[in-house]
Each structure stands twice: as structure tokens, then as C-alpha cells.
PDB file of C-alpha atoms and ligand atoms in Angstrom:
ATOM      1  CA  MET A 102       0.056   0.151  -0.260  1.00 71.00           C
ATOM      2  CA  LYS A 103       1.439   3.220  -1.074  1.00 79.00           C
ATOM      3  CA  THR A 104       1.883   5.981   1.380  1.00 89.00           C
ATOM      4  CA  TYR A 105       1.760   9.517   0.957  1.00 96.00           C
ATOM      5  CA  LYS A 106       3.521  12.531   3.167  1.00 95.00           C
ATOM      6  CA  HIS A 107       1.251  15.425   2.675  1.00 96.00           C
ATOM      7  CA  ILE A 108      -2.321  13.947   2.059  1.00 97.00           C
ATOM      8  CA  THR A 109      -4.021  10.726   4.499  1.00 97.00           C
ATOM      9  CA  VAL A 110      -5.676   8.545   1.807  1.00 97.00           C
ATOM     10  CA  LYS A 111      -8.397   5.741   3.243  1.00 97.00           C
ATOM     11  CA  PRO A 112      -9.314   3.424   0.449  1.00 98.00           C
ATOM     12  CA  ILE A 113     -13.235   2.592  -0.020  1.00 98.00           C
ATOM     13  CA  THR A 114     -13.235  -0.156  -1.611  1.00 98.00           C
ATOM     14  CA  GLY A 115     -10.786  -2.535  -3.454  1.00 98.00           C
ATOM     15  CA  ALA A 116     -12.243  -1.511  -6.777  1.00 98.00           C
ATOM     16  CA  MET A 117     -11.956   2.193  -6.302  1.00 98.00           C
ATOM     17  CA  GLY A 118     -12.359   5.948  -4.388  1.00 98.00           C
ATOM     18  CA  ALA A 119     -10.459   7.140  -1.456  1.00 98.00           C
ATOM     19  CA  GLU A 120     -11.131   9.502   1.171  1.00 98.00           C
ATOM     20  CA  VAL A 121      -8.594  11.926   1.553  1.00 98.00           C
ATOM     21  CA  PHE A 122      -7.686  13.982   4.975  1.00 97.00           C
ATOM     22  CA  ASP A 123      -5.316  16.479   6.192  1.00 96.00           C
ATOM     23  CA  ILE A 124      -5.496  18.702   3.238  1.00 97.00           C
ATOM     24  CA  ASP A 125      -7.225  22.201   3.179  1.00 97.00           C
ATOM     25  CA  LEU A 126      -7.843  22.763  -0.689  1.00 97.00           C
ATOM     26  CA  SER A 127      -8.859  26.247   0.155  1.00 96.00           C
ATOM     27  CA  ARG A 128      -4.939  27.166   0.188  1.00 92.00           C
ATOM     28  CA  ASP A 129      -2.280  26.836  -2.313  1.00 88.00           C
ATOM     29  CA  LEU A 130      -1.039  23.667  -2.663  1.00 90.00           C
ATOM     30  CA  ASP A 131       2.682  22.923  -2.875  1.00 92.00           C
ATOM     31  CA  PRO A 132       3.977  20.752  -5.740  1.00 95.00           C
ATOM     32  CA  ALA A 133       4.679  17.939  -3.853  1.00 96.00           C
ATOM     33  CA  ALA A 134       1.053  17.502  -2.250  1.00 96.00           C
ATOM     34  CA  TRP A 135      -0.475  18.578  -5.673  1.00 96.00           C
ATOM     35  CA  SER A 136       1.795  15.785  -6.997  1.00 96.00           C
ATOM     36  CA  GLU A 137       0.483  13.445  -4.378  1.00 97.00           C
ATOM     37  CA  ILE A 138      -3.111  14.258  -5.112  1.00 98.00           C
ATOM     38  CA  GLU A 139      -2.607  13.301  -8.898  1.00 97.00           C
ATOM     39  CA  ASP A 140      -1.364   9.843  -8.111  1.00 98.00           C
ATOM     40  CA  ALA A 141      -4.310   9.320  -5.809  1.00 98.00           C
ATOM     41  CA  PHE A 142      -6.523  10.435  -8.680  1.00 98.00           C
ATOM     42  CA  HIS A 143      -5.101   7.975 -10.945  1.00 98.00           C
ATOM     43  CA  ARG A 144      -4.824   5.389  -8.663  1.00 98.00           C
ATOM     44  CA  PHE A 145      -8.344   5.782  -6.922  1.00 98.00           C
ATOM     45  CA  LEU A 146     -10.354   7.366 -10.245  1.00 98.00           C
ATOM     46  CA  VAL A 147     -12.729   9.225  -7.453  1.00 98.00           C
ATOM     47  CA  LEU A 148     -11.430  10.917  -4.343  1.00 98.00           C
ATOM     48  CA  ILE A 149     -13.402  12.542  -1.548  1.00 98.00           C
ATOM     49  CA  PHE A 150     -11.829  14.825   0.238  1.00 98.00           C
ATOM     50  CA  ARG A 151     -13.475  15.712   3.799  1.00 98.00           C
ATOM     51  CA  ASP A 152     -14.232  18.751   5.700  1.00 97.00           C
ATOM     52  CA  GLN A 153     -13.504  21.299   2.980  1.00 98.00           C
ATOM     53  CA  ASP A 154     -14.648  24.779   3.728  1.00 97.00           C
ATOM     54  CA  LEU A 155     -14.792  26.255   0.541  1.00 98.00           C
ATOM     55  CA  THR A 156     -15.948  29.658  -1.464  1.00 98.00           C
ATOM     56  CA  ASP A 157     -17.236  29.061  -5.244  1.00 98.00           C
ATOM     57  CA  GLN A 158     -14.007  30.436  -6.439  1.00 98.00           C
ATOM     58  CA  GLN A 159     -11.790  28.201  -4.633  1.00 98.00           C
ATOM     59  CA  GLN A 160     -14.122  25.233  -5.758  1.00 98.00           C
ATOM     60  CA  TYR A 161     -13.266  26.545  -9.330  1.00 98.00           C
ATOM     61  CA  ASP A 162      -9.634  27.072  -8.583  1.00 97.00           C
ATOM     62  CA  PHE A 163      -8.560  23.808  -7.143  1.00 97.00           C
ATOM     63  CA  SER A 164     -10.977  22.318 -10.468  1.00 98.00           C
ATOM     64  CA  ALA A 165      -9.189  24.504 -12.832  1.00 98.00           C
ATOM     65  CA  ARG A 166      -6.305  22.862 -11.975  1.00 96.00           C
ATOM     66  CA  PHE A 167      -7.026  20.028 -14.025  1.00 97.00           C
ATOM     67  CA  GLY A 168      -8.300  21.919 -17.000  1.00 98.00           C
ATOM     68  CA  PRO A 169     -10.447  24.431 -18.361  1.00 98.00           C
ATOM     69  CA  ILE A 170     -13.980  24.355 -16.237  1.00 98.00           C
ATOM     70  CA  ILE A 171     -16.931  24.259 -18.905  1.00 98.00           C
ATOM     71  CA  PRO A 172     -20.750  25.154 -18.387  1.00 96.00           C
ATOM     72  CA  HIS A 173     -23.213  22.521 -18.166  1.00 96.00           C
ATOM     73  CA  PRO A 174     -25.049  22.765 -21.580  1.00 95.00           C
ATOM     74  CA  TYR A 175     -28.616  22.632 -20.374  1.00 96.00           C
ATOM     75  CA  VAL A 176     -28.585  24.000 -16.823  1.00 96.00           C
ATOM     76  CA  LYS A 177     -28.094  27.450 -15.443  1.00 95.00           C
ATOM     77  CA  GLY A 178     -24.803  28.410 -13.530  1.00 97.00           C
ATOM     78  CA  LEU A 179     -24.041  30.516 -10.429  1.00 97.00           C
ATOM     79  CA  PRO A 180     -24.837  34.000 -10.919  1.00 96.00           C
ATOM     80  CA  ASP A 181     -21.193  35.055 -10.481  1.00 97.00           C
ATOM     81  CA  ILE A 182     -19.642  31.923 -11.787  1.00 98.00           C
ATOM     82  CA  PRO A 183     -21.976  30.190 -14.478  1.00 96.00           C
ATOM     83  CA  GLU A 184     -19.954  27.666 -15.083  1.00 97.00           C
ATOM     84  CA  ILE A 185     -20.458  26.080 -11.933  1.00 98.00           C
ATOM     85  CA  PHE A 186     -24.105  24.831 -11.064  1.00 97.00           C
ATOM     86  CA  GLN A 187     -26.053  23.370  -8.412  1.00 97.00           C
ATOM     87  CA  ILE A 188     -27.809  20.107  -8.495  1.00 97.00           C
ATOM     88  CA  ILE A 189     -30.703  20.690  -6.240  1.00 95.00           C
ATOM     89  CA  ARG A 190     -33.181  18.147  -4.708  1.00 95.00           C
ATOM     90  CA  GLU A 191     -35.620  20.172  -2.546  1.00 95.00           C
ATOM     91  CA  PRO A 192     -37.497  18.158   0.387  1.00 95.00           C
ATOM     92  CA  GLY A 193     -40.017  15.759  -0.832  1.00 90.00           C
ATOM     93  CA  GLU A 194     -38.863  15.637  -4.548  1.00 92.00           C
ATOM     94  CA  SER A 195     -38.169  11.883  -5.162  1.00 84.00           C
ATOM     95  CA  TYR A 196     -36.498  12.386  -8.545  1.00 83.00           C
ATOM     96  CA  SER A 197     -33.022  11.570  -8.966  1.00 85.00           C
ATOM     97  CA  TRP A 198     -31.226  13.802 -11.354  1.00 87.00           C
ATOM     98  CA  ASP A 199     -29.585  10.509 -13.111  1.00 88.00           C
ATOM     99  CA  SER A 200     -31.782   7.593 -13.498  1.00 84.00           C
ATOM    100  CA  TYR A 201     -28.618   5.508 -14.797  1.00 95.00           C
ATOM    101  CA  TYR A 202     -25.102   5.202 -14.107  1.00 97.00           C
ATOM    102  CA  HIS A 203     -23.261   7.424 -16.705  1.00 98.00           C
ATOM    103  CA  SER A 204     -20.273   9.441 -17.291  1.00 98.00           C
ATOM    104  CA  ASP A 205     -21.199  13.149 -17.694  1.00 98.00           C
ATOM    105  CA  LEU A 206     -21.718  14.934 -20.934  1.00 98.00           C
ATOM    106  CA  MET A 207     -20.953  11.824 -22.982  1.00 98.00           C
ATOM    107  CA  PHE A 208     -22.569  13.541 -26.038  1.00 98.00           C
ATOM    108  CA  LEU A 209     -19.962  16.081 -26.181  1.00 98.00           C
ATOM    109  CA  GLU A 210     -17.255  15.638 -28.909  1.00 98.00           C
ATOM    110  CA  ARG A 211     -15.217  16.309 -25.955  1.00 98.00           C
ATOM    111  CA  PRO A 212     -16.375  14.751 -22.873  1.00 98.00           C
ATOM    112  CA  PRO A 213     -15.122  15.876 -19.697  1.00 98.00           C
ATOM    113  CA  LEU A 214     -12.160  15.065 -18.209  1.00 98.00           C
ATOM    114  CA  GLY A 215     -13.721  14.749 -14.714  1.00 98.00           C
ATOM    115  CA  ALA A 216     -15.434  17.105 -12.020  1.00 98.00           C
ATOM    116  CA  THR A 217     -15.565  18.249  -8.886  1.00 98.00           C
ATOM    117  CA  LEU A 218     -18.905  17.919  -6.829  1.00 98.00           C
ATOM    118  CA  TYR A 219     -19.263  19.922  -3.459  1.00 98.00           C
ATOM    119  CA  ALA A 220     -21.924  18.765  -0.802  1.00 98.00           C
ATOM    120  CA  LYS A 221     -23.658  22.151   0.400  1.00 98.00           C
ATOM    121  CA  GLU A 222     -26.374  20.726   1.968  1.00 98.00           C
ATOM    122  CA  VAL A 223     -26.743  16.991   2.496  1.00 97.00           C
ATOM    123  CA  PRO A 224     -29.228  14.736   4.246  1.00 97.00           C
ATOM    124  CA  PRO A 225     -27.925  13.394   8.103  1.00 97.00           C
ATOM    125  CA  TYR A 226     -27.180  10.216   5.990  1.00 98.00           C
ATOM    126  CA  GLY A 227     -28.103   8.395   2.449  1.00 97.00           C
ATOM    127  CA  ALA A 228     -28.156   9.960  -0.985  1.00 96.00           C
ATOM    128  CA  ASP A 229     -24.941   8.803  -1.777  1.00 97.00           C
ATOM    129  CA  THR A 230     -23.384   8.784  -5.117  1.00 98.00           C
ATOM    130  CA  ALA A 231     -22.483   5.371  -6.365  1.00 98.00           C
ATOM    131  CA  PHE A 232     -19.333   4.752  -8.586  1.00 98.00           C
ATOM    132  CA  THR A 233     -18.068   2.240 -11.071  1.00 98.00           C
ATOM    133  CA  ASN A 234     -14.475   1.554 -12.394  1.00 98.00           C
ATOM    134  CA  MET A 235     -14.761   1.375 -16.224  1.00 98.00           C
ATOM    135  CA  TYR A 236     -11.174  -0.046 -16.679  1.00 98.00           C
ATOM    136  CA  LEU A 237     -12.397  -3.066 -14.196  1.00 98.00           C
ATOM    137  CA  ALA A 238     -15.399  -3.125 -16.121  1.00 98.00           C
ATOM    138  CA  TYR A 239     -13.367  -3.778 -19.313  1.00 98.00           C
ATOM    139  CA  GLU A 240     -10.618  -5.910 -17.714  1.00 98.00           C
ATOM    140  CA  THR A 241     -13.078  -8.318 -16.541  1.00 98.00           C
ATOM    141  CA  LEU A 242     -14.731  -9.136 -20.117  1.00 98.00           C
ATOM    142  CA  SER A 243     -13.393 -12.262 -21.567  1.00 98.00           C
ATOM    143  CA  ASP A 244     -10.770 -11.617 -24.350  1.00 98.00           C
ATOM    144  CA  ALA A 245     -13.389 -12.419 -27.179  1.00 97.00           C
ATOM    145  CA  MET A 246     -15.767  -9.852 -25.993  1.00 98.00           C
ATOM    146  CA  LYS A 247     -12.381  -7.071 -25.738  1.00 97.00           C
ATOM    147  CA  ASP A 248     -11.600  -7.850 -29.176  1.00 96.00           C
ATOM    148  CA  LEU A 249     -15.536  -7.271 -30.533  1.00 97.00           C
ATOM    149  CA  LEU A 250     -16.082  -3.940 -28.469  1.00 98.00           C
ATOM    150  CA  GLU A 251     -12.700  -2.736 -29.443  1.00 96.00           C
ATOM    151  CA  GLY A 252     -13.845  -2.514 -33.089  1.00 93.00           C
ATOM    152  CA  LEU A 253     -17.172  -0.574 -32.621  1.00 98.00           C
ATOM    153  CA  ASP A 254     -17.880   3.081 -31.800  1.00 98.00           C
ATOM    154  CA  ALA A 255     -21.267   3.967 -30.343  1.00 98.00           C
ATOM    155  CA  GLU A 256     -23.676   6.855 -30.830  1.00 98.00           C
ATOM    156  CA  ASN A 257     -24.013   8.811 -27.470  1.00 98.00           C
ATOM    157  CA  GLU A 258     -27.187  11.296 -27.486  1.00 98.00           C
ATOM    158  CA  SER A 259     -28.097  13.940 -24.568  1.00 97.00           C
ATOM    159  CA  GLY A 260     -32.324  13.296 -24.866  1.00 95.00           C
ATOM    160  CA  ASP A 261     -34.452  15.958 -24.375  1.00 92.00           C
ATOM    161  CA  PRO A 262     -32.304  19.071 -22.898  1.00 92.00           C
ATOM    162  CA  ARG A 263     -35.439  20.055 -20.579  1.00 91.00           C
ATOM    163  CA  LYS A 264     -35.297  16.566 -18.659  1.00 91.00           C
ATOM    164  CA  TYR A 265     -32.115  18.130 -16.898  1.00 93.00           C
ATOM    165  CA  SER A 266     -34.294  20.946 -14.916  1.00 92.00           C
ATOM    166  CA  ASN A 267     -37.756  20.932 -15.507  1.00 89.00           C
ATOM    167  CA  ARG A 268     -38.663  18.417 -13.204  1.00 89.00           C
ATOM    168  CA  PHE A 269     -36.988  20.133 -10.431  1.00 91.00           C
ATOM    169  CA  GLN A 270     -38.250  23.062  -8.320  1.00 92.00           C
ATOM    170  CA  SER A 271     -34.896  24.811  -7.995  1.00 92.00           C
ATOM    171  CA  MET A 272     -33.020  24.192 -10.971  1.00 93.00           C
ATOM    172  CA  GLU A 273     -33.156  26.291 -14.042  1.00 91.00           C
ATOM    173  CA  GLU A 274     -32.635  25.591 -18.001  1.00 89.00           C
ATOM    174  CA  LEU A 275     -29.383  27.566 -19.140  1.00 88.00           C
ATOM    175  CA  ALA A 276     -30.860  28.062 -22.619  1.00 77.00           C
ATOM    176  CA  LYS A 277     -32.586  27.145 -25.292  1.00 79.00           C
ATOM    177  CA  ASN A 278     -29.636  24.593 -26.439  1.00 86.00           C
ATOM    178  CA  ASP A 279     -30.690  21.957 -29.026  1.00 94.00           C
ATOM    179  CA  ALA A 280     -29.941  18.012 -28.145  1.00 96.00           C
ATOM    180  CA  MET A 281     -26.331  16.946 -28.849  1.00 97.00           C
ATOM    181  CA  SER A 282     -25.150  13.489 -30.048  1.00 98.00           C
ATOM    182  CA  ALA A 283     -21.135  12.609 -30.663  1.00 98.00           C
ATOM    183  CA  THR A 284     -19.847   9.118 -31.504  1.00 98.00           C
ATOM    184  CA  HIS A 285     -16.871   7.998 -29.524  1.00 98.00           C
ATOM    185  CA  PRO A 286     -14.966   4.545 -29.003  1.00 98.00           C
ATOM    186  CA  VAL A 287     -16.691   2.043 -27.133  1.00 98.00           C
ATOM    187  CA  VAL A 288     -13.346   1.252 -25.668  1.00 98.00           C
ATOM    188  CA  ARG A 289     -11.046   3.942 -24.838  1.00 98.00           C
ATOM    189  CA  VAL A 290      -7.264   4.396 -23.601  1.00 97.00           C
ATOM    190  CA  HIS A 291      -6.800   7.081 -20.718  1.00 98.00           C
ATOM    191  CA  PRO A 292      -4.258   9.494 -21.622  1.00 97.00           C
ATOM    192  CA  VAL A 293      -2.195   9.486 -18.762  1.00 97.00           C
ATOM    193  CA  THR A 294      -2.176   5.503 -17.463  1.00 97.00           C
ATOM    194  CA  GLY A 295      -2.739   4.250 -21.119  1.00 97.00           C
ATOM    195  CA  ARG A 296      -4.964   1.774 -19.509  1.00 98.00           C
ATOM    196  CA  LYS A 297      -8.049   0.617 -21.593  1.00 98.00           C
ATOM    197  CA  ALA A 298     -11.692   1.325 -20.333  1.00 98.00           C
ATOM    198  CA  LEU A 299     -15.267   0.776 -21.365  1.00 98.00           C
ATOM    199  CA  PHE A 300     -17.115   3.855 -22.395  1.00 98.00           C
ATOM    200  CA  SER A 301     -20.805   3.055 -22.692  1.00 98.00           C
ATOM    201  CA  SER A 302     -23.875   3.890 -20.547  1.00 98.00           C
ATOM    202  CA  LEU A 303     -27.206   3.517 -20.914  1.00 98.00           C
ATOM    203  CA  ALA A 304     -27.903   6.856 -19.669  1.00 97.00           C
ATOM    204  CA  PHE A 305     -26.261   8.112 -23.063  1.00 98.00           C
ATOM    205  CA  THR A 306     -25.715   5.254 -25.196  1.00 98.00           C
ATOM    206  CA  LYS A 307     -28.073   4.598 -27.667  1.00 98.00           C
ATOM    207  CA  ARG A 308     -26.658   2.338 -30.698  1.00 98.00           C
ATOM    208  CA  PHE A 309     -23.361   1.241 -32.154  1.00 98.00           C
ATOM    209  CA  LYS A 310     -22.297   2.722 -35.391  1.00 98.00           C
ATOM    210  CA  GLY A 311     -23.655   1.245 -38.583  1.00 98.00           C
ATOM    211  CA  MET A 312     -26.322  -0.883 -36.174  1.00 98.00           C
ATOM    212  CA  THR A 313     -29.982  -0.131 -35.400  1.00 98.00           C
ATOM    213  CA  ASP A 314     -31.204   0.736 -31.691  1.00 98.00           C
ATOM    214  CA  LYS A 315     -32.750  -2.958 -31.693  1.00 98.00           C
ATOM    215  CA  GLU A 316     -29.311  -4.446 -32.960  1.00 98.00           C
ATOM    216  CA  SER A 317     -27.683  -2.797 -30.362  1.00 98.00           C
ATOM    217  CA  ALA A 318     -30.080  -2.915 -27.213  1.00 98.00           C
ATOM    218  CA  PRO A 319     -28.728  -6.552 -26.100  1.00 98.00           C
ATOM    219  CA  LEU A 320     -25.058  -5.870 -26.006  1.00 98.00           C
ATOM    220  CA  LEU A 321     -25.644  -2.268 -24.577  1.00 98.00           C
ATOM    221  CA  GLU A 322     -27.859  -3.757 -21.705  1.00 98.00           C
ATOM    222  CA  PHE A 323     -25.395  -6.840 -21.201  1.00 98.00           C
ATOM    223  CA  LEU A 324     -22.422  -3.945 -21.005  1.00 98.00           C
ATOM    224  CA  TYR A 325     -24.347  -2.079 -18.662  1.00 98.00           C
ATOM    225  CA  ASP A 326     -25.207  -4.642 -16.223  1.00 98.00           C
ATOM    226  CA  HIS A 327     -21.672  -5.754 -16.674  1.00 98.00           C
ATOM    227  CA  SER A 328     -20.242  -2.691 -15.632  1.00 98.00           C
ATOM    228  CA  ILE A 329     -22.605  -1.693 -12.448  1.00 98.00           C
ATOM    229  CA  GLN A 330     -21.741  -4.837 -10.350  1.00 98.00           C
ATOM    230  CA  ALA A 331     -21.143  -3.969  -6.999  1.00 98.00           C
ATOM    231  CA  HIS A 332     -17.844  -5.498  -6.874  1.00 98.00           C
ATOM    232  CA  LEU A 333     -16.606  -2.970  -9.545  1.00 98.00           C
ATOM    233  CA  GLY A 334     -17.589   0.252  -7.286  1.00 98.00           C
ATOM    234  CA  CYS A 335     -17.619   1.963  -4.410  1.00 98.00           C
ATOM    235  CA  ARG A 336     -20.122   4.329  -2.718  1.00 98.00           C
ATOM    236  CA  LEU A 337     -19.157   7.939  -1.588  1.00 98.00           C
ATOM    237  CA  ALA A 338     -21.066   8.746   1.846  1.00 98.00           C
ATOM    238  CA  TRP A 339     -21.903  12.519   1.950  1.00 98.00           C
ATOM    239  CA  GLN A 340     -21.266  15.001   4.706  1.00 98.00           C
ATOM    240  CA  LYS A 341     -21.303  18.867   4.340  1.00 98.00           C
ATOM    241  CA  HIS A 342     -18.377  20.195   2.881  1.00 98.00           C
ATOM    242  CA  SER A 343     -17.089  17.144   1.394  1.00 98.00           C
ATOM    243  CA  LEU A 344     -15.663  17.505  -2.337  1.00 98.00           C
ATOM    244  CA  ALA A 345     -15.503  14.800  -4.498  1.00 98.00           C
ATOM    245  CA  LEU A 346     -13.217  14.701  -7.602  1.00 98.00           C
ATOM    246  CA  TRP A 347     -13.808  11.736 -10.319  1.00 98.00           C
ATOM    247  CA  ASP A 348     -12.060  10.786 -13.514  1.00 98.00           C
ATOM    248  CA  ASN A 349     -15.027  10.975 -16.101  1.00 98.00           C
ATOM    249  CA  ARG A 350     -13.181   9.359 -18.417  1.00 98.00           C
ATOM    250  CA  VAL A 351     -13.082   5.755 -16.837  1.00 98.00           C
ATOM    251  CA  CYS A 352     -15.750   6.085 -14.396  1.00 98.00           C
ATOM    252  CA  LEU A 353     -19.441   6.047 -14.180  1.00 98.00           C
ATOM    253  CA  HIS A 354     -21.666   7.326 -11.376  1.00 98.00           C
ATOM    254  CA  HIS A 355     -25.121   7.487 -10.210  1.00 97.00           C
ATOM    255  CA  ALA A 356     -26.988   9.569  -7.361  1.00 96.00           C
ATOM    256  CA  VAL A 357     -28.954   6.929  -5.479  1.00 96.00           C
ATOM    257  CA  SER A 358     -32.374   8.137  -4.754  1.00 94.00           C
ATOM    258  CA  ASP A 359     -32.880   6.530  -1.296  1.00 95.00           C
ATOM    259  CA  TYR A 360     -35.373   9.422  -0.980  1.00 94.00           C
ATOM    260  CA  PHE A 361     -37.520   7.780   1.890  1.00 95.00           C
ATOM    261  CA  GLY A 362     -38.120   8.641   5.135  1.00 95.00           C
ATOM    262  CA  GLU A 363     -35.902  10.882   7.050  1.00 96.00           C
ATOM    263  CA  VAL A 364     -33.726  11.304   3.766  1.00 96.00           C
ATOM    264  CA  ALA A 365     -36.671  12.379   1.768  1.00 95.00           C
ATOM    265  CA  LYS A 366     -37.467  15.412   4.432  1.00 96.00           C
ATOM    266  CA  HIS A 367     -34.047  17.418   3.643  1.00 96.00           C
ATOM    267  CA  ARG A 368     -32.743  19.474   1.070  1.00 96.00           C
ATOM    268  CA  ARG A 369     -29.873  18.165  -1.006  1.00 96.00           C
ATOM    269  CA  VAL A 370     -27.746  20.834  -2.684  1.00 97.00           C
ATOM    270  CA  MET A 371     -24.680  19.686  -4.896  1.00 98.00           C
ATOM    271  CA  GLN A 372     -22.142  21.964  -6.555  1.00 98.00           C
ATOM    272  CA  ARG A 373     -20.308  20.645 -10.010  1.00 98.00           C
ATOM    273  CA  ALA A 374     -17.399  22.215 -11.410  1.00 98.00           C
ATOM    274  CA  THR A 375     -16.956  20.446 -15.036  1.00 98.00           C
ATOM    275  CA  ILE A 376     -13.358  20.029 -15.975  1.00 98.00           C
ATOM    276  CA  GLU A 377     -13.014  19.856 -19.950  1.00 98.00           C
ATOM    277  CA  GLY A 378     -11.574  16.580 -21.780  1.00 98.00           C
ATOM    278  CA  GLU A 379     -10.353  15.596 -24.980  1.00 97.00           C
ATOM    279  CA  ALA A 380     -11.633  13.454 -27.814  1.00 98.00           C
ATOM    280  CA  PRO A 381     -11.625   9.890 -26.847  1.00 98.00           C
ATOM    281  CA  LEU A 382      -8.747   7.974 -27.600  1.00 96.00           C
ATOM    282  CA  ALA A 383      -9.983   4.630 -29.427  1.00 96.00           C
ATOM    283  CA  ALA A 384      -8.254   1.243 -28.304  1.00 93.00           C
ATOM    284  CA  ARG A 385      -8.359  -0.661 -31.313  1.00 77.00           C
ATOM    285  CA  SER A 386      -7.167  -4.488 -31.068  1.00 55.00           C
ATOM    286  CA  SER A 387      -3.719  -5.155 -32.848  1.00 49.00           C
ATOM    287  CA  ALA A 388      -5.918  -7.576 -35.186  1.00 50.00           C
ATOM    288  CA  GLN A 389      -7.956  -4.969 -36.236  1.00 52.00           C
ATOM    289  CA  LYS A 390      -5.100  -2.834 -36.411  1.00 51.00           C
ATOM    290  CA  ALA A 391      -3.281  -5.111 -38.980  1.00 48.00           C
ATOM    291  CA  ALA A 392      -6.535  -5.707 -41.256  1.00 48.00           C
TER     292      ALA A 392
HETATM  293  C1  SIN B 560     -23.942  14.153 -10.981  1.00 94.27           C
HETATM  294  O1  SIN B 560     -24.487  12.980 -11.834  1.00 94.27           O
HETATM  295  O2  SIN B 560     -23.051  14.923 -11.341  1.00 94.27           O
HETATM  296  C2  SIN B 560     -24.513  14.377  -9.436  1.00 94.27           C
HETATM  297  C3  SIN B 560     -24.151  13.256  -8.746  1.00 94.27           C
HETATM  298  C4  SIN B 560     -24.932  13.459  -7.298  1.00 94.27           C
HETATM  299  O3  SIN B 560     -25.864  14.420  -7.222  1.00 94.27           O
HETATM  300  O4  SIN B 560     -24.817  12.593  -6.541  1.00 94.27           O
END
């Protein structure tokens, strides 16, 4: 187990995720601390920094160390920092913002590198966010399935832009932006680690390129069910002022909607900064490359 000098890291499961303590993200980070955070980010894919008292600008500044911050195409941002937006569930609202595990904004040509999510108001327990490790989802497939998938691209669609805000009392549409779609490889290579990961989710991935929806559905459903198995993931239990950071290229996440009993009575306000990514790099198998 690797030890760090500038942060305390407590892994969450064998598959992914770590809690991080003993660092104050509101301060300037010295290069050694920053390089440990980067190392932990690539090792655990999702980090949750506890007890961070951050202004909106400090969340922006920390997130922007990874790359430019991009606005959500369909949800209105903060008045002063429009790139940051809030995901708000009022007491009594029982919708989850996401119905499926997903990677954010897969319908952009350059889907995000990652995001930070800051807990402003949370129920005393519950309303976790669940994650799954898409390196492991790929690595636990058979070799024949890996070869098949490496030859495929898939079409990812946003769906109706209004669905991102119109069911929620406190969320507003950004503008009348049109629905979007983008074609991406089903297996991508991480630009830093060089590892291959599955890049598919029923939330946005509608069909394989060149196939009909009906032809694509059975395999897309298998990949989804395979990816979200409990042993491939972890859950983040929120506390007020926790800040999560995830690698959107290689994990899916989902807001668990256990809005029952006490949990349903509480407001949940999460604030997200989304970090610009790159066009996913395809992992074509050597056999296909040679052909
Ligand atoms: C998100 O999908 O970015 C939000 C997840 C959450 O609200 O837990």
C-alpha cells in the first residue's frame, strides 16, 4: 500500500475510491502535495476530500488545476461563476437527477476529463453517489468480447435538454440549447495511464455505429449490467463540505435515490464544476489494426 506524505488517503473498496484527509484545498497547494493528489486521482479514480470549507471561487480554482471549467449545456450556473452549477433536490422531491450510472456529458465531442462535486447541503445520511470503475469493467470481460468491442464506436445522445431541469423546483434551464450527440469508441485509452476502459452507459449510449437501436440494445444492456456490478465500484457517503473529484473518462456514477423516510425530508444541494476533456482515444485491437 502506497503511503503519501502530504495527504492521508483511506481507500473505500478494493475496486476504487478513497477518502482524503489532512489537506486544505482552499490554500495554495505546494507541488509535492499536488503531485500526491494527482497520483491518488489516477490510482483511485474518485477521491472525496473531507472537511473542506470552500468558497465557489476556491472550488473553481482547485478544479481548474486539471483543465478549463466548462458550463453545463442545459443547466443555469451560479450568477457569478456560470460554469459552476447546482444540483438541487428540494425536500419531498423524489426524482434523482440521473436515472442511470453515467459518465457526464458523453454526448459532447470532447466529454469531460472529470468533475468536482461539493456538498453544500445534504441529508444526515443516505443520498450517496455510487461509482463504478470502467477499467475493471473492461478488464473483467472475456478476450473475445474485448476484441469485438474494440472494433466498435457508439452514438451517445443527450436526449431532451429540458429533462435536466424541468422536474426540479430549484433548477433552471440554461438556454434553449439543442439536443446533442457524439460518436465515441466503446473502448477508450486513458491518456495518462495508458489503460483501456469501457465507455458506454445506457444513460446516453443509444446504438453502435452502423447498427439499429434494436440490434444494439442486447449488448448495450449486457455492458451496462456488467459495468455496474457492486464489486467493481464504491459509494460515497456525503457529509456537508465534502468535495468529490472523479475521472469522468474511466468511471460511471449515479446519485442513489433512497429518498425515503428521513432522507426525503432534507434538501440536497450539490455544486459541480466540470473539467474539459479530450476526444476519447480509441483502443483498436492489434488484429483490427493489422487488417
Ligand atoms: C452528477 O451526476 O454529477 C451528480 C451526482 C449526484 O448528485 O450525486
